[in-house]
């Protein structure tokens, strides 16, 4: 739990301090007042990086550095320093005065972020659907981020070779095909496993929030055979070398896979209304919250960026039952819409 935060030269903030409560903190202000920037600062403190920008974009344009200082309920301190070095950023972290260049898995604080772009991403963008699963896995599995970097590094090397179009392409690509199929199988198998875990309670969460009997499910979609992903991917990489050479990139693997969301066995795009889509995403976020808490042994922080007001009264009421037990930050332009749902259990932060 974060009890205080001081922000200096970060995004729209010159020098501003905040005090937070253990429950729901409602951040109120007009558009462009810095509400999202405040959530972004919290996420950088907890996870080490932004969800929407490069490190250099976090420092105000006319400044050479930015700094975030926080304390928790045990009076432990956490500091992030961002120092411009030409076109790059030197980033350091201090936890109880111990300095390090990056946060290891144990030093991160789990975060569940719910922001407006996610409402569109689950219906229009396969890359964003993959990102949801990958982000959840990176917060649960201490090895997953490393394994994903291994895959992306080999993928980049294979793509670079494809662009060169060597005469003996098949021979040169063979070693990269082997490594890509090996790393790809690790990624795909872990994605499939976590989807099975999500599905175990996905429908129950949805029905509780929506007050309906609809059945919701996730499925992993790939051109590869799911139960033998590594060998299947290797065969496809070998069989599609000509196509890959022509287009200059790798057309098969976890970076091309997708997640299918269904409602009553029908694809989300065909069957769900806008309200049902919001509720499905909200159900995913609640499942993410519960899985993070179980796996990490501590309660995640919840960041709700200007989305609470888009829910109808029934869904708001259902959601508040989950939020009361977690430190939550909700941004809004209309405090009355949110404060009404939490009575005396929330803190208003006016920007």
CSV table of C-alpha atoms in Angstrom, one decimal:
chain,number,residue,atom,x,y,z
A,1,UNK,CA,0.0,0.0,0.0
A,2,UNK,CA,1.3,3.5,-0.9
A,3,UNK,CA,0.7,6.1,1.7
A,4,UNK,CA,2.4,9.1,0.2
A,5,UNK,CA,3.9,10.1,-3.1
A,6,UNK,CA,5.9,13.1,-4.3
A,7,UNK,CA,6.3,13.7,-8.0
A,8,UNK,CA,9.0,16.0,-9.4
A,9,UNK,CA,9.4,17.0,-13.1
A,10,UNK,CA,7.4,13.9,-14.2
A,11,UNK,CA,5.0,14.4,-17.1
A,12,UNK,CA,2.8,17.4,-16.2
A,13,UNK,CA,3.9,17.6,-12.6
A,14,UNK,CA,6.6,20.1,-11.5
A,15,UNK,CA,6.6,19.3,-7.8
A,16,UNK,CA,3.5,17.9,-6.1
A,17,UNK,CA,2.8,15.7,-3.1
A,18,UNK,CA,-0.1,13.3,-2.4
A,19,UNK,CA,-1.4,11.4,0.6
A,20,UNK,CA,-3.4,8.2,0.0
A,21,UNK,CA,-5.8,6.0,1.9
A,22,UNK,CA,-5.7,2.2,2.2
A,23,UNK,CA,-9.1,1.9,0.4
A,24,UNK,CA,-10.5,3.8,-2.6
A,25,UNK,CA,-8.7,7.0,-3.7
A,26,UNK,CA,-10.8,9.0,-6.2
A,27,UNK,CA,-8.7,11.4,-8.3
A,28,UNK,CA,-10.9,14.2,-9.6
A,29,UNK,CA,-10.1,16.8,-12.2
A,30,UNK,CA,-11.0,18.1,-15.7
A,31,UNK,CA,-9.4,16.6,-18.8
A,32,UNK,CA,-5.7,17.3,-19.2
A,33,UNK,CA,-5.3,18.0,-15.4
A,34,UNK,CA,-2.8,15.1,-14.8
A,35,UNK,CA,-5.1,12.3,-13.6
A,36,UNK,CA,-3.6,9.7,-15.9
A,37,UNK,CA,-0.1,11.0,-15.3
A,38,UNK,CA,-0.6,10.3,-11.5
A,39,UNK,CA,-1.6,6.7,-12.2
A,40,UNK,CA,1.4,6.4,-14.5
A,41,UNK,CA,3.7,7.5,-11.8
A,42,UNK,CA,2.3,4.9,-9.4
A,43,UNK,CA,2.8,2.2,-12.1
A,44,UNK,CA,6.4,3.3,-12.7
A,45,UNK,CA,7.1,3.1,-9.0
A,46,UNK,CA,5.6,-0.4,-8.7
A,47,UNK,CA,6.5,-2.0,-12.0
A,48,UNK,CA,9.6,0.0,-13.0
A,49,UNK,CA,8.3,1.3,-16.4
A,50,UNK,CA,5.3,3.0,-18.0
A,51,UNK,CA,2.5,1.2,-19.9
A,52,UNK,CA,2.3,3.9,-22.6
A,53,UNK,CA,5.6,5.7,-23.1
A,54,UNK,CA,9.4,5.5,-23.2
A,55,UNK,CA,11.4,6.5,-20.1
A,56,UNK,CA,12.6,9.7,-21.8
A,57,UNK,CA,9.1,10.8,-22.4
A,58,UNK,CA,8.3,10.7,-18.7
A,59,UNK,CA,10.7,13.6,-17.9
A,60,UNK,CA,9.4,17.1,-18.6
A,61,UNK,CA,10.8,18.6,-21.9
A,62,UNK,CA,12.5,21.5,-20.2
A,63,UNK,CA,14.0,19.4,-17.4
A,64,UNK,CA,17.0,17.1,-17.2
A,65,UNK,CA,15.6,14.8,-14.6
A,66,UNK,CA,12.5,13.5,-12.9
A,67,UNK,CA,12.0,11.8,-9.5
A,68,UNK,CA,9.3,9.8,-7.7
A,69,UNK,CA,9.4,9.3,-3.9
A,70,UNK,CA,6.9,7.1,-2.0
A,71,UNK,CA,6.4,5.6,1.4
A,72,UNK,CA,4.2,2.6,2.3
A,73,UNK,CA,2.3,1.6,5.5
A,74,UNK,CA,5.5,0.4,7.1
A,75,UNK,CA,7.2,3.7,6.4
A,76,UNK,CA,9.5,2.0,3.8
A,77,UNK,CA,10.7,4.3,1.0
A,78,UNK,CA,10.8,3.7,-2.7
A,79,UNK,CA,12.4,6.1,-5.1
A,80,UNK,CA,12.7,6.2,-8.9
A,81,UNK,CA,15.2,8.6,-10.5
A,82,UNK,CA,15.2,9.4,-14.2
A,83,UNK,CA,18.2,11.4,-15.5
A,84,UNK,CA,18.6,12.4,-19.1
A,85,UNK,CA,21.8,11.3,-20.8
A,86,UNK,CA,21.5,12.8,-24.3
A,87,UNK,CA,18.7,10.8,-26.0
A,88,UNK,CA,18.7,8.2,-23.4
A,89,UNK,CA,17.6,7.9,-19.7
A,90,UNK,CA,19.7,6.7,-16.8
A,91,UNK,CA,17.1,5.1,-14.5
A,92,UNK,CA,17.8,4.0,-10.9
A,93,UNK,CA,15.7,2.7,-8.1
A,94,UNK,CA,16.1,3.0,-4.4
A,95,UNK,CA,14.3,0.8,-2.0
A,96,UNK,CA,15.0,1.6,1.7
A,97,UNK,CA,18.2,3.5,0.5
A,98,UNK,CA,19.5,0.4,-1.4
A,99,UNK,CA,20.2,1.5,-5.0
A,100,UNK,CA,19.7,-0.7,-8.1
A,101,UNK,CA,19.5,-0.3,-11.8
A,102,UNK,CA,16.3,-2.4,-12.2
A,103,UNK,CA,13.7,-4.0,-10.1
A,104,UNK,CA,13.8,-7.8,-9.9
A,105,UNK,CA,10.6,-9.8,-9.8
A,106,UNK,CA,10.3,-9.8,-6.0
A,107,UNK,CA,10.8,-6.1,-5.8
A,108,UNK,CA,7.9,-5.2,-8.1
A,109,UNK,CA,4.4,-4.6,-6.7
A,110,UNK,CA,1.6,-6.2,-8.6
A,111,UNK,CA,-0.7,-3.8,-10.4
A,112,UNK,CA,-4.1,-4.2,-12.2
A,113,UNK,CA,-4.7,-1.5,-14.7
A,114,UNK,CA,-8.0,-0.8,-16.3
A,115,UNK,CA,-7.9,2.0,-18.9
A,116,UNK,CA,-10.1,3.2,-21.8
A,117,UNK,CA,-8.1,1.8,-24.7
A,118,UNK,CA,-8.5,-1.7,-23.3
A,119,UNK,CA,-12.2,-1.6,-24.1
A,120,UNK,CA,-11.4,-1.4,-27.8
A,121,UNK,CA,-8.3,-3.7,-27.7
A,122,UNK,CA,-10.2,-6.8,-26.7
A,123,UNK,CA,-12.4,-6.5,-29.8
A,124,UNK,CA,-10.0,-5.1,-32.4
A,125,UNK,CA,-6.4,-5.8,-31.6
A,126,UNK,CA,-4.8,-9.3,-31.4
A,127,UNK,CA,-1.6,-7.7,-30.2
A,128,UNK,CA,-3.4,-6.1,-27.3
A,129,UNK,CA,-5.1,-9.4,-26.4
A,130,UNK,CA,-1.7,-11.1,-26.4
A,131,UNK,CA,-0.4,-8.2,-24.3
A,132,UNK,CA,-3.0,-8.8,-21.6
A,133,UNK,CA,-1.9,-12.4,-21.2
A,134,UNK,CA,1.8,-11.6,-21.4
A,135,UNK,CA,1.5,-8.8,-18.8
A,136,UNK,CA,-0.4,-11.1,-16.4
A,137,UNK,CA,2.2,-13.9,-16.9
A,138,UNK,CA,5.1,-11.5,-16.3
A,139,UNK,CA,3.6,-10.5,-12.9
A,140,UNK,CA,3.0,-14.1,-11.9
A,141,UNK,CA,5.9,-16.0,-13.3
A,142,UNK,CA,9.4,-14.7,-12.5
A,143,UNK,CA,10.9,-16.4,-15.6
A,144,UNK,CA,8.3,-15.4,-18.1
A,145,UNK,CA,9.7,-11.9,-19.1
A,146,UNK,CA,13.2,-13.5,-19.6
A,147,UNK,CA,11.7,-16.3,-21.7
A,148,UNK,CA,9.8,-13.7,-23.8
A,149,UNK,CA,12.9,-11.7,-24.4
A,150,UNK,CA,14.7,-14.8,-25.6
A,151,UNK,CA,12.0,-15.5,-28.1
A,152,UNK,CA,11.9,-11.8,-29.3
A,153,UNK,CA,15.6,-11.8,-29.7
A,154,UNK,CA,15.7,-14.9,-31.9
A,155,UNK,CA,12.6,-13.6,-33.8
A,156,UNK,CA,14.5,-10.4,-34.6
A,157,UNK,CA,17.6,-12.3,-35.8
A,158,UNK,CA,15.5,-14.6,-38.0
A,159,UNK,CA,13.6,-11.5,-39.5
A,160,UNK,CA,16.9,-9.8,-40.1
A,161,UNK,CA,18.2,-12.8,-42.1
A,162,UNK,CA,14.9,-13.0,-44.0
A,163,UNK,CA,15.4,-9.4,-45.2
A,164,UNK,CA,18.9,-10.2,-46.4
A,165,UNK,CA,17.4,-13.0,-48.7
A,166,UNK,CA,20.6,-15.2,-48.8
A,167,UNK,CA,20.9,-17.8,-51.5
A,168,UNK,CA,21.2,-20.6,-49.0
A,169,UNK,CA,18.3,-19.2,-46.9
A,170,UNK,CA,16.9,-22.6,-45.9
A,171,UNK,CA,20.2,-23.8,-44.6
A,172,UNK,CA,21.0,-20.6,-42.7
A,173,UNK,CA,17.5,-20.3,-41.3
A,174,UNK,CA,17.4,-23.9,-39.9
A,175,UNK,CA,19.2,-23.0,-36.7
A,176,UNK,CA,16.9,-20.0,-36.1
A,177,UNK,CA,13.9,-22.2,-36.8
A,178,UNK,CA,15.0,-24.7,-34.1
A,179,UNK,CA,15.6,-22.0,-31.5
A,180,UNK,CA,12.4,-20.1,-32.4
A,181,UNK,CA,10.3,-23.2,-32.1
A,182,UNK,CA,11.9,-24.1,-28.8
A,183,UNK,CA,11.3,-20.7,-27.2
A,184,UNK,CA,8.0,-20.3,-28.9
A,185,UNK,CA,6.7,-23.5,-27.3
A,186,UNK,CA,7.5,-22.2,-23.8
A,187,UNK,CA,5.6,-19.0,-24.5
A,188,UNK,CA,2.6,-20.7,-26.0
A,189,UNK,CA,2.3,-23.4,-23.4
A,190,UNK,CA,2.4,-20.9,-20.6
A,191,UNK,CA,-0.2,-18.8,-22.3
A,192,UNK,CA,-2.5,-21.9,-22.7
A,193,UNK,CA,-2.0,-22.9,-19.1
A,194,UNK,CA,-3.0,-19.5,-17.7
A,195,UNK,CA,-6.0,-19.3,-20.0
A,196,UNK,CA,-7.2,-22.6,-18.5
A,197,UNK,CA,-6.8,-21.0,-15.0
A,198,UNK,CA,-8.8,-17.9,-16.1
A,199,UNK,CA,-11.6,-20.0,-17.6
A,200,UNK,CA,-12.1,-21.8,-14.3
A,201,UNK,CA,-13.7,-18.7,-12.7
A,202,UNK,CA,-14.2,-16.4,-15.7
A,203,UNK,CA,-17.9,-17.1,-16.2
A,204,UNK,CA,-18.7,-16.9,-12.4
A,205,UNK,CA,-17.1,-13.5,-12.2
A,206,UNK,CA,-19.0,-12.3,-15.2
A,207,UNK,CA,-22.4,-13.6,-14.0
A,208,UNK,CA,-21.9,-12.0,-10.6
A,209,UNK,CA,-21.1,-8.6,-12.1
A,210,UNK,CA,-23.7,-8.7,-14.9
A,211,UNK,CA,-26.5,-10.5,-13.1
A,212,UNK,CA,-26.9,-12.9,-16.1
A,213,UNK,CA,-26.5,-16.5,-17.0
A,214,UNK,CA,-24.2,-16.0,-20.0
A,215,UNK,CA,-21.2,-18.3,-20.3
A,216,UNK,CA,-17.9,-16.6,-21.1
A,217,UNK,CA,-14.7,-18.3,-22.2
A,218,UNK,CA,-11.2,-17.6,-23.6
A,219,UNK,CA,-9.5,-19.8,-26.2
A,220,UNK,CA,-6.0,-19.8,-27.5
A,221,UNK,CA,-5.9,-19.6,-31.3
A,222,UNK,CA,-2.8,-20.5,-33.4
A,223,UNK,CA,-1.9,-21.9,-36.8
A,224,UNK,CA,0.2,-24.4,-34.8
A,225,UNK,CA,-1.1,-27.6,-33.2
A,226,UNK,CA,-1.6,-26.6,-29.6
A,227,UNK,CA,-0.7,-29.9,-27.9
A,228,UNK,CA,2.6,-30.2,-29.8
A,229,UNK,CA,3.3,-26.6,-30.3
A,230,UNK,CA,7.1,-26.7,-30.7
A,231,UNK,CA,7.3,-29.5,-33.3
A,232,UNK,CA,4.3,-28.0,-35.1
A,233,UNK,CA,5.9,-24.5,-35.2
A,234,UNK,CA,9.1,-26.0,-36.5
A,235,UNK,CA,7.3,-27.7,-39.4
A,236,UNK,CA,5.4,-24.5,-40.3
A,237,UNK,CA,8.6,-22.4,-40.2
A,238,UNK,CA,10.3,-24.9,-42.6
A,239,UNK,CA,7.3,-25.1,-44.9
A,240,UNK,CA,6.7,-21.3,-45.2
A,241,UNK,CA,10.3,-20.2,-45.8
A,242,UNK,CA,9.5,-18.9,-49.3
A,243,UNK,CA,6.5,-16.9,-48.0
A,244,UNK,CA,8.6,-15.5,-45.1
A,245,UNK,CA,11.4,-14.5,-47.5
A,246,UNK,CA,9.0,-12.7,-49.8
A,247,UNK,CA,7.4,-10.7,-47.0
A,248,UNK,CA,10.5,-10.2,-45.0
A,249,UNK,CA,9.2,-11.3,-41.6
A,250,UNK,CA,8.2,-14.5,-39.7
A,251,UNK,CA,4.5,-15.3,-40.2
A,252,UNK,CA,4.1,-18.0,-37.6
A,253,UNK,CA,4.7,-18.2,-33.9
A,254,UNK,CA,3.4,-16.9,-30.6
A,255,UNK,CA,3.8,-13.3,-31.9
A,256,UNK,CA,1.0,-14.1,-34.4
A,257,UNK,CA,-1.3,-16.1,-32.2
A,258,UNK,CA,-4.5,-14.7,-30.8
A,259,UNK,CA,-7.1,-15.1,-28.0
A,260,UNK,CA,-10.7,-15.8,-28.9
A,261,UNK,CA,-13.3,-14.5,-26.4
A,262,UNK,CA,-16.7,-16.1,-26.7
A,263,UNK,CA,-20.1,-15.4,-25.1
A,264,UNK,CA,-22.4,-18.4,-25.1
A,265,UNK,CA,-20.0,-20.1,-27.6
A,266,UNK,CA,-20.2,-17.2,-30.1
A,267,UNK,CA,-17.3,-14.8,-30.8
A,268,UNK,CA,-17.4,-11.6,-28.8
A,269,UNK,CA,-17.6,-9.4,-31.9
A,270,UNK,CA,-20.7,-11.2,-33.2
A,271,UNK,CA,-22.6,-11.6,-29.9
A,272,UNK,CA,-21.7,-9.0,-27.3
A,273,UNK,CA,-23.2,-5.5,-26.8
A,274,UNK,CA,-21.0,-2.6,-25.7
A,275,UNK,CA,-22.2,-3.1,-22.1
A,276,UNK,CA,-21.4,-6.8,-22.2
A,277,UNK,CA,-18.0,-6.1,-23.7
A,278,UNK,CA,-17.2,-3.7,-20.8
A,279,UNK,CA,-18.4,-6.4,-18.3
A,280,UNK,CA,-16.3,-9.1,-20.0
A,281,UNK,CA,-13.2,-6.9,-19.7
A,282,UNK,CA,-14.0,-6.0,-16.1
A,283,UNK,CA,-14.4,-9.8,-15.3
A,284,UNK,CA,-10.9,-10.4,-16.8
A,285,UNK,CA,-9.5,-7.7,-14.6
A,286,UNK,CA,-11.1,-9.2,-11.5
A,287,UNK,CA,-9.7,-12.6,-12.4
A,288,UNK,CA,-6.3,-10.9,-12.9
A,289,UNK,CA,-6.6,-9.4,-9.5
A,290,UNK,CA,-7.4,-12.6,-7.8
A,291,UNK,CA,-4.7,-14.6,-9.6
A,292,UNK,CA,-2.1,-12.0,-8.7
A,293,UNK,CA,-3.0,-12.0,-5.1
A,294,UNK,CA,-2.9,-15.8,-4.9
A,295,UNK,CA,0.4,-16.1,-6.7
A,296,UNK,CA,2.2,-13.2,-5.1
A,297,UNK,CA,0.9,-13.4,-1.6
A,298,UNK,CA,0.1,-9.7,-1.4
A,299,UNK,CA,-2.8,-7.5,-2.6
A,300,UNK,CA,-2.3,-5.8,-5.9
A,301,UNK,CA,-3.0,-2.1,-6.4
A,302,UNK,CA,-5.9,-1.3,-8.7
A,303,UNK,CA,-5.7,1.6,-11.2
A,304,UNK,CA,-9.0,2.6,-12.9
A,305,UNK,CA,-8.4,5.3,-15.4
A,306,UNK,CA,-11.7,7.1,-16.3
A,307,UNK,CA,-13.7,3.9,-16.9
A,308,UNK,CA,-15.8,3.6,-13.8
A,309,UNK,CA,-18.3,6.1,-15.0
A,310,UNK,CA,-18.9,4.1,-18.2
A,311,UNK,CA,-20.4,1.2,-16.1
A,312,UNK,CA,-24.1,1.2,-15.3
A,313,UNK,CA,-25.4,1.2,-11.8
A,314,UNK,CA,-25.7,-2.6,-11.5
A,315,UNK,CA,-22.1,-3.1,-12.6
A,316,UNK,CA,-20.8,-0.3,-10.4
A,317,UNK,CA,-22.5,-1.8,-7.4
A,318,UNK,CA,-21.0,-5.3,-8.1
A,319,UNK,CA,-17.5,-3.8,-8.7
A,320,UNK,CA,-17.5,-1.9,-5.4
A,321,UNK,CA,-17.7,-5.2,-3.5
A,322,UNK,CA,-14.4,-6.2,-5.0
A,323,UNK,CA,-12.7,-2.8,-4.5
A,324,UNK,CA,-13.3,-2.2,-0.9
A,325,UNK,CA,-10.6,-4.7,0.2
A,326,UNK,CA,-7.9,-3.2,-2.1
A,327,UNK,CA,-6.0,0.0,-2.4
A,328,UNK,CA,-7.6,1.5,-5.5
A,329,UNK,CA,-7.1,4.6,-7.6
A,330,UNK,CA,-10.0,5.8,-9.7
A,331,UNK,CA,-9.7,8.8,-12.0
A,332,UNK,CA,-12.8,10.8,-13.0
A,333,UNK,CA,-14.1,14.1,-14.1
A,334,UNK,CA,-17.3,13.7,-12.0
A,335,UNK,CA,-16.7,12.8,-8.4
A,336,UNK,CA,-20.4,12.4,-7.6
A,337,UNK,CA,-20.7,9.4,-10.0
A,338,UNK,CA,-18.0,7.4,-8.0
A,339,UNK,CA,-18.2,8.8,-4.5
A,340,UNK,CA,-21.9,7.8,-4.3
A,341,UNK,CA,-20.8,4.2,-4.6
A,342,UNK,CA,-18.3,4.3,-1.7
A,343,UNK,CA,-20.0,6.6,0.8
A,344,UNK,CA,-17.5,7.4,3.5
A,345,UNK,CA,-14.9,4.7,2.5
A,346,UNK,CA,-13.1,6.8,-0.1
A,347,UNK,CA,-10.6,9.7,-0.3
A,348,UNK,CA,-11.1,12.6,-2.8
A,349,UNK,CA,-8.0,14.0,-4.4
A,350,UNK,CA,-8.8,17.2,-6.3
A,351,UNK,CA,-6.5,18.2,-9.2
